[in-house]
Tab-separated table of C-alpha atoms and ligand atoms in Angstrom:
chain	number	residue	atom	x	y	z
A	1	UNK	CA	0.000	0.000	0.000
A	2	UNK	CA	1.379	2.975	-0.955
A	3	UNK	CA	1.553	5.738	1.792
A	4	UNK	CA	-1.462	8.472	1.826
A	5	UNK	CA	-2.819	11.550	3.375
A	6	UNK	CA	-6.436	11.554	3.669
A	7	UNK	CA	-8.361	14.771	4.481
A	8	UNK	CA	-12.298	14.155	5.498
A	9	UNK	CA	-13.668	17.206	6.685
A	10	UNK	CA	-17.356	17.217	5.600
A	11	UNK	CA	-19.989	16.455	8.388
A	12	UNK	CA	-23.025	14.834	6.381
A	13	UNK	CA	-26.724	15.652	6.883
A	14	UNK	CA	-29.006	12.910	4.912
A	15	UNK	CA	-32.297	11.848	4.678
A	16	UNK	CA	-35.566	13.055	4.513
A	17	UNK	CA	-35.749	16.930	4.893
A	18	UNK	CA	-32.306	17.427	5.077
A	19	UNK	CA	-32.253	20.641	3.132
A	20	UNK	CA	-34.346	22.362	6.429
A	21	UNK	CA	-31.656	22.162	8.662
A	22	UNK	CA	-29.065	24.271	6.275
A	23	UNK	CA	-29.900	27.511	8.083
A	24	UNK	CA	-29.410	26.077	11.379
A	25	UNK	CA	-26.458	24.003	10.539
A	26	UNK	CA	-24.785	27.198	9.089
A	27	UNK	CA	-25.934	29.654	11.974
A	28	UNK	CA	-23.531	26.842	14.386
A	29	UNK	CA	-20.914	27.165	11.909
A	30	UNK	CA	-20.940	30.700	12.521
A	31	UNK	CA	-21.950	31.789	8.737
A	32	UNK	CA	-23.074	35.059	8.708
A	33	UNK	CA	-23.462	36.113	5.206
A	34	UNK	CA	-23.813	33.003	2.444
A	35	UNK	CA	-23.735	33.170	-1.092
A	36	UNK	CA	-26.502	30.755	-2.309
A	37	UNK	CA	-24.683	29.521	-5.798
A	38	UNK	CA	-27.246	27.441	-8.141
A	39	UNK	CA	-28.158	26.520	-11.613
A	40	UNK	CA	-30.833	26.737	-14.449
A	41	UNK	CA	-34.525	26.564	-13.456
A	42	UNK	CA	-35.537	23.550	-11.655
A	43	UNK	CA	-33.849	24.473	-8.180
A	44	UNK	CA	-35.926	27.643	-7.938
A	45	UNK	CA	-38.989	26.392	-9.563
A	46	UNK	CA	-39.230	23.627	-7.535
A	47	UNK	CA	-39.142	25.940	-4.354
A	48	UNK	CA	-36.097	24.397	-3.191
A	49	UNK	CA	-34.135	27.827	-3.278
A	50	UNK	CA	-36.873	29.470	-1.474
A	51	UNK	CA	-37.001	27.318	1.450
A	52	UNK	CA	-32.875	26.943	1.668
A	53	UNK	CA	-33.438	30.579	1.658
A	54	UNK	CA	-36.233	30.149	4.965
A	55	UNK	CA	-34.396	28.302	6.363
A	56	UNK	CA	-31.345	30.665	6.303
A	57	UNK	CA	-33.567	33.790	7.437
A	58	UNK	CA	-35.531	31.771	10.205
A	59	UNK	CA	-31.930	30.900	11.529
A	60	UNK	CA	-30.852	35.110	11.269
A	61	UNK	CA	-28.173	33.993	8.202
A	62	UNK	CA	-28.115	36.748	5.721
A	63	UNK	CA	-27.902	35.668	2.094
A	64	UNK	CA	-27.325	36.668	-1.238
A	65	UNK	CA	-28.389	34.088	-4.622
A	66	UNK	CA	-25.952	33.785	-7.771
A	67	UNK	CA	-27.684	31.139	-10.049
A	68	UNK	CA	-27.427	30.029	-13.895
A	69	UNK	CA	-24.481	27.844	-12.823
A	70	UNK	CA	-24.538	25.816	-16.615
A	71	UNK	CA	-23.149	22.208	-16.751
A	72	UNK	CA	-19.751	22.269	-17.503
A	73	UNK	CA	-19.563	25.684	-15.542
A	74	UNK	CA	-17.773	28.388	-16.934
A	75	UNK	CA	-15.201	31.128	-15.782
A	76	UNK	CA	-16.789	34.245	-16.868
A	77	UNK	CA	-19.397	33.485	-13.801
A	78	UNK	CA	-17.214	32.432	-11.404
A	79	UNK	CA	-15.816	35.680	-11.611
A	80	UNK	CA	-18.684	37.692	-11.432
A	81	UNK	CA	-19.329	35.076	-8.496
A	82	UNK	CA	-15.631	36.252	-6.934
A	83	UNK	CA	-16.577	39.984	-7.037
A	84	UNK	CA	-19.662	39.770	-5.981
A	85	UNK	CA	-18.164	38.061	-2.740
A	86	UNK	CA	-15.873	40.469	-2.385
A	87	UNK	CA	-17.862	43.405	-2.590
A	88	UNK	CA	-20.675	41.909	-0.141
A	89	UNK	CA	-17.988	40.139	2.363
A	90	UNK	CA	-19.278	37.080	2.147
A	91	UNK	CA	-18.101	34.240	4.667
A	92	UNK	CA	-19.579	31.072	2.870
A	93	UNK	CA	-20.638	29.805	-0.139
A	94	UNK	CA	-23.774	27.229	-0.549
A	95	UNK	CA	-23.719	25.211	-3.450
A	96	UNK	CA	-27.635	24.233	-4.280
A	97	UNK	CA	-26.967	21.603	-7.075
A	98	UNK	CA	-24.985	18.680	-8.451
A	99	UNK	CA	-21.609	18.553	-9.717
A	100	UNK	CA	-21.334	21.630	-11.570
A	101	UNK	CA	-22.480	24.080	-9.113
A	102	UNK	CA	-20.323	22.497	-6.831
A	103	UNK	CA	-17.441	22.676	-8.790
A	104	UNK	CA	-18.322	26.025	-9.860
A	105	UNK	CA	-18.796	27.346	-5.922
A	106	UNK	CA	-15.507	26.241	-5.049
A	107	UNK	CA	-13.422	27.892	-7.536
A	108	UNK	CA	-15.679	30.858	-6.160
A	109	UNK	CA	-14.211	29.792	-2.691
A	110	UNK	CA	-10.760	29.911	-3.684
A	111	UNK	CA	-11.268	33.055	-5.780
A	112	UNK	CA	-13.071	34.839	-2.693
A	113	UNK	CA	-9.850	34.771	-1.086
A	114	UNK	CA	-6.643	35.592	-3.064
A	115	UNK	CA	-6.015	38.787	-5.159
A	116	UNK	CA	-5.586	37.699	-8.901
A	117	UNK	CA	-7.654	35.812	-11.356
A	118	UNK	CA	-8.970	32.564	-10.027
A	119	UNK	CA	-8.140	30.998	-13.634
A	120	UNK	CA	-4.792	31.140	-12.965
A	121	UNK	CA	-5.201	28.519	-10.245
A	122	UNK	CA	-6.700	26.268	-12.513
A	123	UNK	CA	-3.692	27.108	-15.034
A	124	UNK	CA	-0.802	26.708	-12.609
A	125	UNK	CA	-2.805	24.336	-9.847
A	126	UNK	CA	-0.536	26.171	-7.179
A	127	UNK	CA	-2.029	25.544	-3.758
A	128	UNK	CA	-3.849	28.241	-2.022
A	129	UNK	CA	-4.526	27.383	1.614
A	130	UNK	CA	-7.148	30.289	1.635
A	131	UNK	CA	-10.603	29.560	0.954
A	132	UNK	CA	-14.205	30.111	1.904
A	133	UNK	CA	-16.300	27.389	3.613
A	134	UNK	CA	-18.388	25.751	1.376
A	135	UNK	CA	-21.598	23.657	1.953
A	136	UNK	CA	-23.940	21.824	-0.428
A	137	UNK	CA	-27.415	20.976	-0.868
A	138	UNK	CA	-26.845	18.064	-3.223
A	139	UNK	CA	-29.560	17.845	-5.538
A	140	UNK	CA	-27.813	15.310	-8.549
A	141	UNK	CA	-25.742	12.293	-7.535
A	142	UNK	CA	-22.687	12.102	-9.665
A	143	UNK	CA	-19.706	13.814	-9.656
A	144	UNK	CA	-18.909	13.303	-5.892
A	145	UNK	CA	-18.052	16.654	-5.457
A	146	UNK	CA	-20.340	16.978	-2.222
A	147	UNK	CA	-17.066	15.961	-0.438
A	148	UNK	CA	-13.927	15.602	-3.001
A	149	UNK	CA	-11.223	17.913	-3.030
A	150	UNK	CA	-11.588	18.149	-6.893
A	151	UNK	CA	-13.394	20.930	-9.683
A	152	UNK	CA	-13.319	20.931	-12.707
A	153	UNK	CA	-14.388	24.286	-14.869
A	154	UNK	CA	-14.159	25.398	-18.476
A	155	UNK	CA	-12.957	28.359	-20.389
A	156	UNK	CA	-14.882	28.991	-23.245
A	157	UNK	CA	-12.563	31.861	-24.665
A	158	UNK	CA	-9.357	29.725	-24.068
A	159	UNK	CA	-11.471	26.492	-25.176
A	160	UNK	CA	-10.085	24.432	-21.994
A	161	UNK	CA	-11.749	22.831	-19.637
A	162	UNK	CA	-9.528	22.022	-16.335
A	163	UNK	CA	-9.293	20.943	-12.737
A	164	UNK	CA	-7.888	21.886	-9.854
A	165	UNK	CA	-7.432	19.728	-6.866
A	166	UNK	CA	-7.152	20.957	-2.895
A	167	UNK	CA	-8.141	19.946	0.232
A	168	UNK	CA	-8.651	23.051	1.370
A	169	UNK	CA	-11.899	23.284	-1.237
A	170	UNK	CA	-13.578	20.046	0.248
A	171	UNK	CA	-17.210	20.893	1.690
A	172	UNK	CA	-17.505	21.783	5.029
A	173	UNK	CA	-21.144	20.338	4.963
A	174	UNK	CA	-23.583	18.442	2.312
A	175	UNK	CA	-27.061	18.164	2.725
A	176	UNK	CA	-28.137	15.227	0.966
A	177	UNK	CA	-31.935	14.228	1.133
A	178	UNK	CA	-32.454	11.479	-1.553
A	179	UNK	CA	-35.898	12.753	-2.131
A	180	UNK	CA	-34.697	15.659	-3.891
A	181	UNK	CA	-33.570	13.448	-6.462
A	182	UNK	CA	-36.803	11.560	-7.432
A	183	UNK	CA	-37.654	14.121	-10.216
A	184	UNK	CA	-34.228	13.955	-11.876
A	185	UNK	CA	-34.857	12.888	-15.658
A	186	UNK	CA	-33.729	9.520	-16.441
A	187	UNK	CA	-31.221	10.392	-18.543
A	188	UNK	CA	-29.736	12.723	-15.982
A	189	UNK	CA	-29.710	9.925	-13.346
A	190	UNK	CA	-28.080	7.822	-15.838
A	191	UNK	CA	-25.181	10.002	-16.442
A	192	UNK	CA	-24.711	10.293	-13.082
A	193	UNK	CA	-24.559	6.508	-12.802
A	194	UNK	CA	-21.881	6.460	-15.178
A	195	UNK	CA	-19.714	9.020	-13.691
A	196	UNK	CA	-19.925	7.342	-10.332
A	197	UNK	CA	-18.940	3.800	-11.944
A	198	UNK	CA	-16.117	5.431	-13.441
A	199	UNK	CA	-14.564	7.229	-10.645
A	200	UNK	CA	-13.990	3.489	-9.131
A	201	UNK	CA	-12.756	2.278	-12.391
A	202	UNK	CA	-10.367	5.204	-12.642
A	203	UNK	CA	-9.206	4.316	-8.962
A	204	UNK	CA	-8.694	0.603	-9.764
A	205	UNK	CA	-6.973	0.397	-13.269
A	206	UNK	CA	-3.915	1.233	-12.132
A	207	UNK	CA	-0.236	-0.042	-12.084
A	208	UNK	CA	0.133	-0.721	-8.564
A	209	UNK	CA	-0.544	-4.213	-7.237
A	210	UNK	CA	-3.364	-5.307	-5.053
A	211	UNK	CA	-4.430	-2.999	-2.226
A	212	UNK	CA	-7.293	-5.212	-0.744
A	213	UNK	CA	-8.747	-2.992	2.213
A	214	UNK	CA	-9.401	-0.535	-0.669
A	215	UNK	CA	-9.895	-2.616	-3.635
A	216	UNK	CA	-12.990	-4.368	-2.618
A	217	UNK	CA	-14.335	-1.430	-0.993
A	218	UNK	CA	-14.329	-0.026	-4.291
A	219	UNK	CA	-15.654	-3.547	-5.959
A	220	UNK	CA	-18.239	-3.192	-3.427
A	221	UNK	CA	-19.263	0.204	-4.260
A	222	UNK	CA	-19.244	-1.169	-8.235
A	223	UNK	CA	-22.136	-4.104	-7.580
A	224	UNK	CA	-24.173	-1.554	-5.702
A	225	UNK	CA	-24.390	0.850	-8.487
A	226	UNK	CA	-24.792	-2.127	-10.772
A	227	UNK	CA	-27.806	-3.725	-8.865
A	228	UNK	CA	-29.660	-0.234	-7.805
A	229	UNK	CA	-29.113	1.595	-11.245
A	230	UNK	CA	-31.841	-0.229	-12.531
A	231	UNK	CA	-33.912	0.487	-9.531
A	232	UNK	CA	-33.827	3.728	-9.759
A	233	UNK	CA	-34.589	4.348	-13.371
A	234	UNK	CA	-37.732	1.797	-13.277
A	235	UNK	CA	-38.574	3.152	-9.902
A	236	UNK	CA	-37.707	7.068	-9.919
A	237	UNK	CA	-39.410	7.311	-6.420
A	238	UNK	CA	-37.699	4.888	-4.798
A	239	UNK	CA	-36.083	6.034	-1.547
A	240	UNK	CA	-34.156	3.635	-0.453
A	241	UNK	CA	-32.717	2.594	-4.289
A	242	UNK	CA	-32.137	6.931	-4.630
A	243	UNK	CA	-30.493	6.748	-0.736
A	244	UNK	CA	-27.945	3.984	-1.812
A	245	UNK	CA	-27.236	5.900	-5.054
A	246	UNK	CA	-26.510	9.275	-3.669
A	247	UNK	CA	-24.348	7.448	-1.139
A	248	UNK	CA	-22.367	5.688	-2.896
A	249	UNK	CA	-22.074	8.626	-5.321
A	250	UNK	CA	-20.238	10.712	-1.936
A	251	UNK	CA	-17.948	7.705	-1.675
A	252	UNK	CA	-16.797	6.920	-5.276
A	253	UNK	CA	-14.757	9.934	-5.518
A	254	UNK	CA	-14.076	11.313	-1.523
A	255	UNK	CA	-10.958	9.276	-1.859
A	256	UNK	CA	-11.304	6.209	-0.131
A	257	UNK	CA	-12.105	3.783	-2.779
A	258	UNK	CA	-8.252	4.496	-4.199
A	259	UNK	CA	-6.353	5.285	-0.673
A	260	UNK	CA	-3.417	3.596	-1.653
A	261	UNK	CA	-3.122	2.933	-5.249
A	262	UNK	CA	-1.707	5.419	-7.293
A	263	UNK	CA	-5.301	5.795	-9.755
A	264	UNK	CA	-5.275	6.776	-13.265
A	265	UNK	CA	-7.797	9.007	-14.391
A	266	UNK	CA	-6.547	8.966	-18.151
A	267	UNK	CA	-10.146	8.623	-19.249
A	268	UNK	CA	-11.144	11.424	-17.694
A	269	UNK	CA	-8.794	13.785	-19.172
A	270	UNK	CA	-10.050	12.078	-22.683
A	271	UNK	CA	-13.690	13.353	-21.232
A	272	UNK	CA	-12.437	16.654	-20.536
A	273	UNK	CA	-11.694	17.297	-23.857
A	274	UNK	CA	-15.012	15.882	-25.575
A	275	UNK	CA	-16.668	18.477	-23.169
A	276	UNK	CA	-14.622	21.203	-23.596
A	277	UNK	CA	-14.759	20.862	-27.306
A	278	UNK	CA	-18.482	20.911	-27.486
A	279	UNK	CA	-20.090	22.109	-23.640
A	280	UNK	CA	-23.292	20.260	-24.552
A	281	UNK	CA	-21.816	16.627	-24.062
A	282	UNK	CA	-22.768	15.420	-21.042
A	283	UNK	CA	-19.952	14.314	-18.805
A	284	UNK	CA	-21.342	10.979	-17.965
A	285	UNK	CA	-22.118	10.294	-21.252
A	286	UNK	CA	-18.647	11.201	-22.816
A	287	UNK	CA	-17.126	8.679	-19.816
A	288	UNK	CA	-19.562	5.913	-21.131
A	289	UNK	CA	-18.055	6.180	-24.871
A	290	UNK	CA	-14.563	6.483	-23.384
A	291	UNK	CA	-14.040	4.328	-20.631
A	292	UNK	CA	-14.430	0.776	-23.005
A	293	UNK	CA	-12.603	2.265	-25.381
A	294	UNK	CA	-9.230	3.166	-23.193
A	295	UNK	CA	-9.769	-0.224	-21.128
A	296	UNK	CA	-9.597	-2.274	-24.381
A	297	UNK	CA	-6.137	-0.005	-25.414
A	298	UNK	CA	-4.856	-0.743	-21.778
A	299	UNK	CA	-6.198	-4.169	-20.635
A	300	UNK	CA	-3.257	-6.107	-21.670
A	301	UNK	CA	-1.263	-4.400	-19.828
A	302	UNK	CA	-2.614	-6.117	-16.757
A	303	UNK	CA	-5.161	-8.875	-18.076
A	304	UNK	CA	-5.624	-10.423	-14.891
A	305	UNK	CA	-6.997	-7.332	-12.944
A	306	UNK	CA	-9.744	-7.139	-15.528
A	307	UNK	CA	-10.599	-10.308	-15.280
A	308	UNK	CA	-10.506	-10.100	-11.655
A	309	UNK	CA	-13.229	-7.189	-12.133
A	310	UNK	CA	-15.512	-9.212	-14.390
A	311	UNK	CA	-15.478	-11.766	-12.140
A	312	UNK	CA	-16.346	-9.786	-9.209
A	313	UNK	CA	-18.553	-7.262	-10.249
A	314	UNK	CA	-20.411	-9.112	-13.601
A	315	UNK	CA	-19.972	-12.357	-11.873
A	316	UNK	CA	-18.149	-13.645	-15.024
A	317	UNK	CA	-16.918	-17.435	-14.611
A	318	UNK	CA	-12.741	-17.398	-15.472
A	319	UNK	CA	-12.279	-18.918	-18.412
A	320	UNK	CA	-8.480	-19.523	-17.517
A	321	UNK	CA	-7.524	-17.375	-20.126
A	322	UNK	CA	-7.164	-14.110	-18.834
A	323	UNK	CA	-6.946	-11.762	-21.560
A	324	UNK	CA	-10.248	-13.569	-22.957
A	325	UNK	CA	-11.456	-12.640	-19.629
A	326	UNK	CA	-10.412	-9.377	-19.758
A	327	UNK	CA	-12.457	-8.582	-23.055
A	328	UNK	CA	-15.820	-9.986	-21.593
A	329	UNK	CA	-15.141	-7.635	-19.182
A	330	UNK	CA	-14.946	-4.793	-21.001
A	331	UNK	CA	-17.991	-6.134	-22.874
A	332	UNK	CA	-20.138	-6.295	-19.979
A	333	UNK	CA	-18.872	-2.729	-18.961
A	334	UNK	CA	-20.175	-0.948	-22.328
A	335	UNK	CA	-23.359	-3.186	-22.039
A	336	UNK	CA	-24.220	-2.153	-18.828
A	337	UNK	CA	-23.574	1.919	-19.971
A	338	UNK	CA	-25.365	1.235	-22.742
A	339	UNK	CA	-28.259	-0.699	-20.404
A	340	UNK	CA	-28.540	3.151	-18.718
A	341	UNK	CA	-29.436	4.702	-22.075
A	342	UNK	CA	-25.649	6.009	-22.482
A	343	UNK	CA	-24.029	6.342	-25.904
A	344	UNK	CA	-21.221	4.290	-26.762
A	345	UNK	CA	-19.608	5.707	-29.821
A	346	UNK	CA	-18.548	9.056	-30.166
A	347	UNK	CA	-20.349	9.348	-33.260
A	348	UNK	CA	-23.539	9.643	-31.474
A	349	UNK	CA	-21.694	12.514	-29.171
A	350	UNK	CA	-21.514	14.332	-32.716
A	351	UNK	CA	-17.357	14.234	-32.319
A	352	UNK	CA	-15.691	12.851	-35.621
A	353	UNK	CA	-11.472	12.146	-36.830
A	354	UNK	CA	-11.392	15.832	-37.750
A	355	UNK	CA	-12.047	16.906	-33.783
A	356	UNK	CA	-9.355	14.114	-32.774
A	357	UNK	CA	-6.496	16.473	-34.084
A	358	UNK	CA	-8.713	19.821	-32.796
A	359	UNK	CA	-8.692	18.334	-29.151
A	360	UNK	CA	-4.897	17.074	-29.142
A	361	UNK	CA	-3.314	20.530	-28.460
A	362	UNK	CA	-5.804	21.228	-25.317
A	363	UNK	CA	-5.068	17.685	-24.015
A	364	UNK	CA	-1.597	18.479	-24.093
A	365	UNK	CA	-1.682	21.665	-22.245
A	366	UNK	CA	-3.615	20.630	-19.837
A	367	UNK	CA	-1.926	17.145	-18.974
A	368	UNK	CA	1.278	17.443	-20.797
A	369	UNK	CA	3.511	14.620	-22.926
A	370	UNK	CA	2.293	12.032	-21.160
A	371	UNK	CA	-0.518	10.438	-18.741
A	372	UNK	CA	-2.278	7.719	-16.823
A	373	UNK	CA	-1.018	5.027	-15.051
A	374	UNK	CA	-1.878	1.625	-15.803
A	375	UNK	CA	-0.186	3.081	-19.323
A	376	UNK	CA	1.415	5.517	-19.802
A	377	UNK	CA	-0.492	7.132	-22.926
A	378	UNK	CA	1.103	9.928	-25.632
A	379	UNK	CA	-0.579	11.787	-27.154
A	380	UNK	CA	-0.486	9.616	-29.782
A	381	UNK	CA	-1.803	6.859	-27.821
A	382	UNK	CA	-4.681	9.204	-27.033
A	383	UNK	CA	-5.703	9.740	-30.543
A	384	UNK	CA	-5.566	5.768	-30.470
A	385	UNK	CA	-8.327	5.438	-27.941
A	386	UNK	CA	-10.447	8.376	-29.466
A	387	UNK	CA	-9.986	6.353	-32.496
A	388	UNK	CA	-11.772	3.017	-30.860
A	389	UNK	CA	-14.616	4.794	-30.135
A	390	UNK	CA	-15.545	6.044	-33.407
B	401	ZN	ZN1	-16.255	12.373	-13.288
């Protein structure tokens, strides 16, 4: 096992009516004035803002609302985000969303507190010690961001999309009432589904050797999304199926399903670009056409821990030949994506060869020569794997 630092700071409210205790919860914190940070329409319309709002005022927490946080979340309103902080003094930042306004209110965070451009963070990934508390009503299980140290935001004038990674930025406190998530649109849910699953696979392809305490934590976490995905998207309203998602959805990605293993995350920088070239591609779905694709260029490489995975998570009988293994493996991975309703060529993302070469240059700047783990891909090798999934 491979020696770690693990930072957990987030104290979790869940369940039924979560949402009612932010004010409270805040007010003990000592939050004074919060910057409620949200999307499109269906957080206010749905009257959620208004009573994170009651509950702020009921507990004497003054507030001020940002929203039209868009997926992929961009720079330009992060910065109008920063200033606006500033200018009111602001002391916290509540994300009301999934992923996006997550990310989005933590490079806020960060931005609230140090005297440049916040972008430059993301460009230079310097640490900055300094940032606002953030908390989260969680209102899409995906990205995991309730609780990682990670965000991930685009730059439509520079055409990048990039991450930056801190534990100072990890939420101070998520709200996470499973109800809130029974109206999500199946194909949202889905996504969601998919980045979850591949946050473990990104943790366990790697090229370290067996870390067991983690390992089947993480296979663990793997058969649970398997067997409740399709609970949830024949039964929307199902509490406990939406509880065990939007759990397991916190722990793919706070860190402990890869303490220990150095991780990968090659496929995700492949996403990155896919999203950055065209916002409208959904992350999930981008990870779906990506992740069979890069696990077919890598699995020999290590045909035995696919094999391993098949068998544990698919249930897939060893053959004794492992690389034959391997492949059913990475069949049953793209049939289960594609069982959610997720594409699985990039053809039906609208990306052809031409926007290979157009996303090379951006892939380079923002993860260099070379990347990955279980292989070490080029940038050639990248144009490889874009290639596969055609
Ligand atoms: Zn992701």
């Amino acid at each position: 096992m491979e020696n770690f630092d693990f930072v957990s700071p987030t104290e979790f409210v869940f369940g039924r009516g979560a949402e009612e205790q932010v004010g409270r919860k805040l007010a003990e914190h000592g939050a004074r004035r919060v910057l409620v940070h949200f999307g499109g329409g269906s957080a206010r319309e749905s009257g959620l803002i208004d009573r994170v709002c009651a509950s702020l005022d009921a507990a004497g927490v003054e507030h001020l609302e940002l929203g039209g946080v868009r997926p992929n979340p961009e720079i330009g309103l992060i910065r109008q985000a920063v200033a606006l902080c500033k200018e009111a003094g602001v002391d916290w930042v509540l994300a009301v969303g999934g992923g996006s306004v997550i990310d989005s209110a933590k490079a806020v965070a960060n931005g609230a507190c140090i005297e440049g451009d916040v972008w430059e963070l993301f460009e230079t990934k310097r640490p900055n010690p300094d940032v606002l508390p953030i908390a989260v009503v969680l209102t899409i299980p995906a990205a995991g961001s309730e609780a990682s140290r990670n965000a991930v935001v685009s730059n439509d004038e520079l055409g990048r999309k990039t991450g930056y990674a801190s534990d100072a930025q990890r939420p101070r406190l998520a709200f996470m009432n499973p109800e809130l998530t029974f109206t999500l649109p199946p194909f949202q849910t889905a996504a969601g589904l998919t980045d979850m699953f591949a946050h473990l696979l990104e943790r366990f392809f790697d090229d370290y050797g067996a870390v067991p305490v983690t390992d089947n934590l993480n296979l663990s976490l793997m058969r649970t999304i398997r067997a409740e995905a399709p609970r949830v998207l024949v039964e929307p309203d199902n509490y406990d199926a939406r509880a065990n998602v939007m759990w397991a959805g916190m722990l793919c990605h706070q860190g402990l399903a890869g303490l220990g293993r150095h991780e990968d995350w090659a496929t995700h920088a492949l996403e990155h670009e896919l999203s950055a070239l065209d916002p409208s591609i959904t992350h999930g779905a981008g990870l779906a056409v990506m992740f069979p694709a890069w696990m077919e260029y890598v699995c020999e490489q290590n045909p035995a821990r696919f094999a391993h995975y098949g068998r544990e998570v698919f249930g897939l009988a060893p053959t004794g030949d492992a690389q034959a293994d391997a492949l059913s493996a990475i069949d049953e991975t793209r049939a289960f994506f594609a069982s959610l309703g997720m594409p699985t060529t990039l053809a039906e993302l609208g990306v052809g060869e031409d926007d290979i070469q157009r996303m090379l240059p951006t892939l380079r700047a923002n993860k260099g020569e070379v990347f990955g783990s279980i292989r070490r891909l080029t940038l050639e090798d990248a144009a490889a794997v874009y290639r596969l999934a055609l």
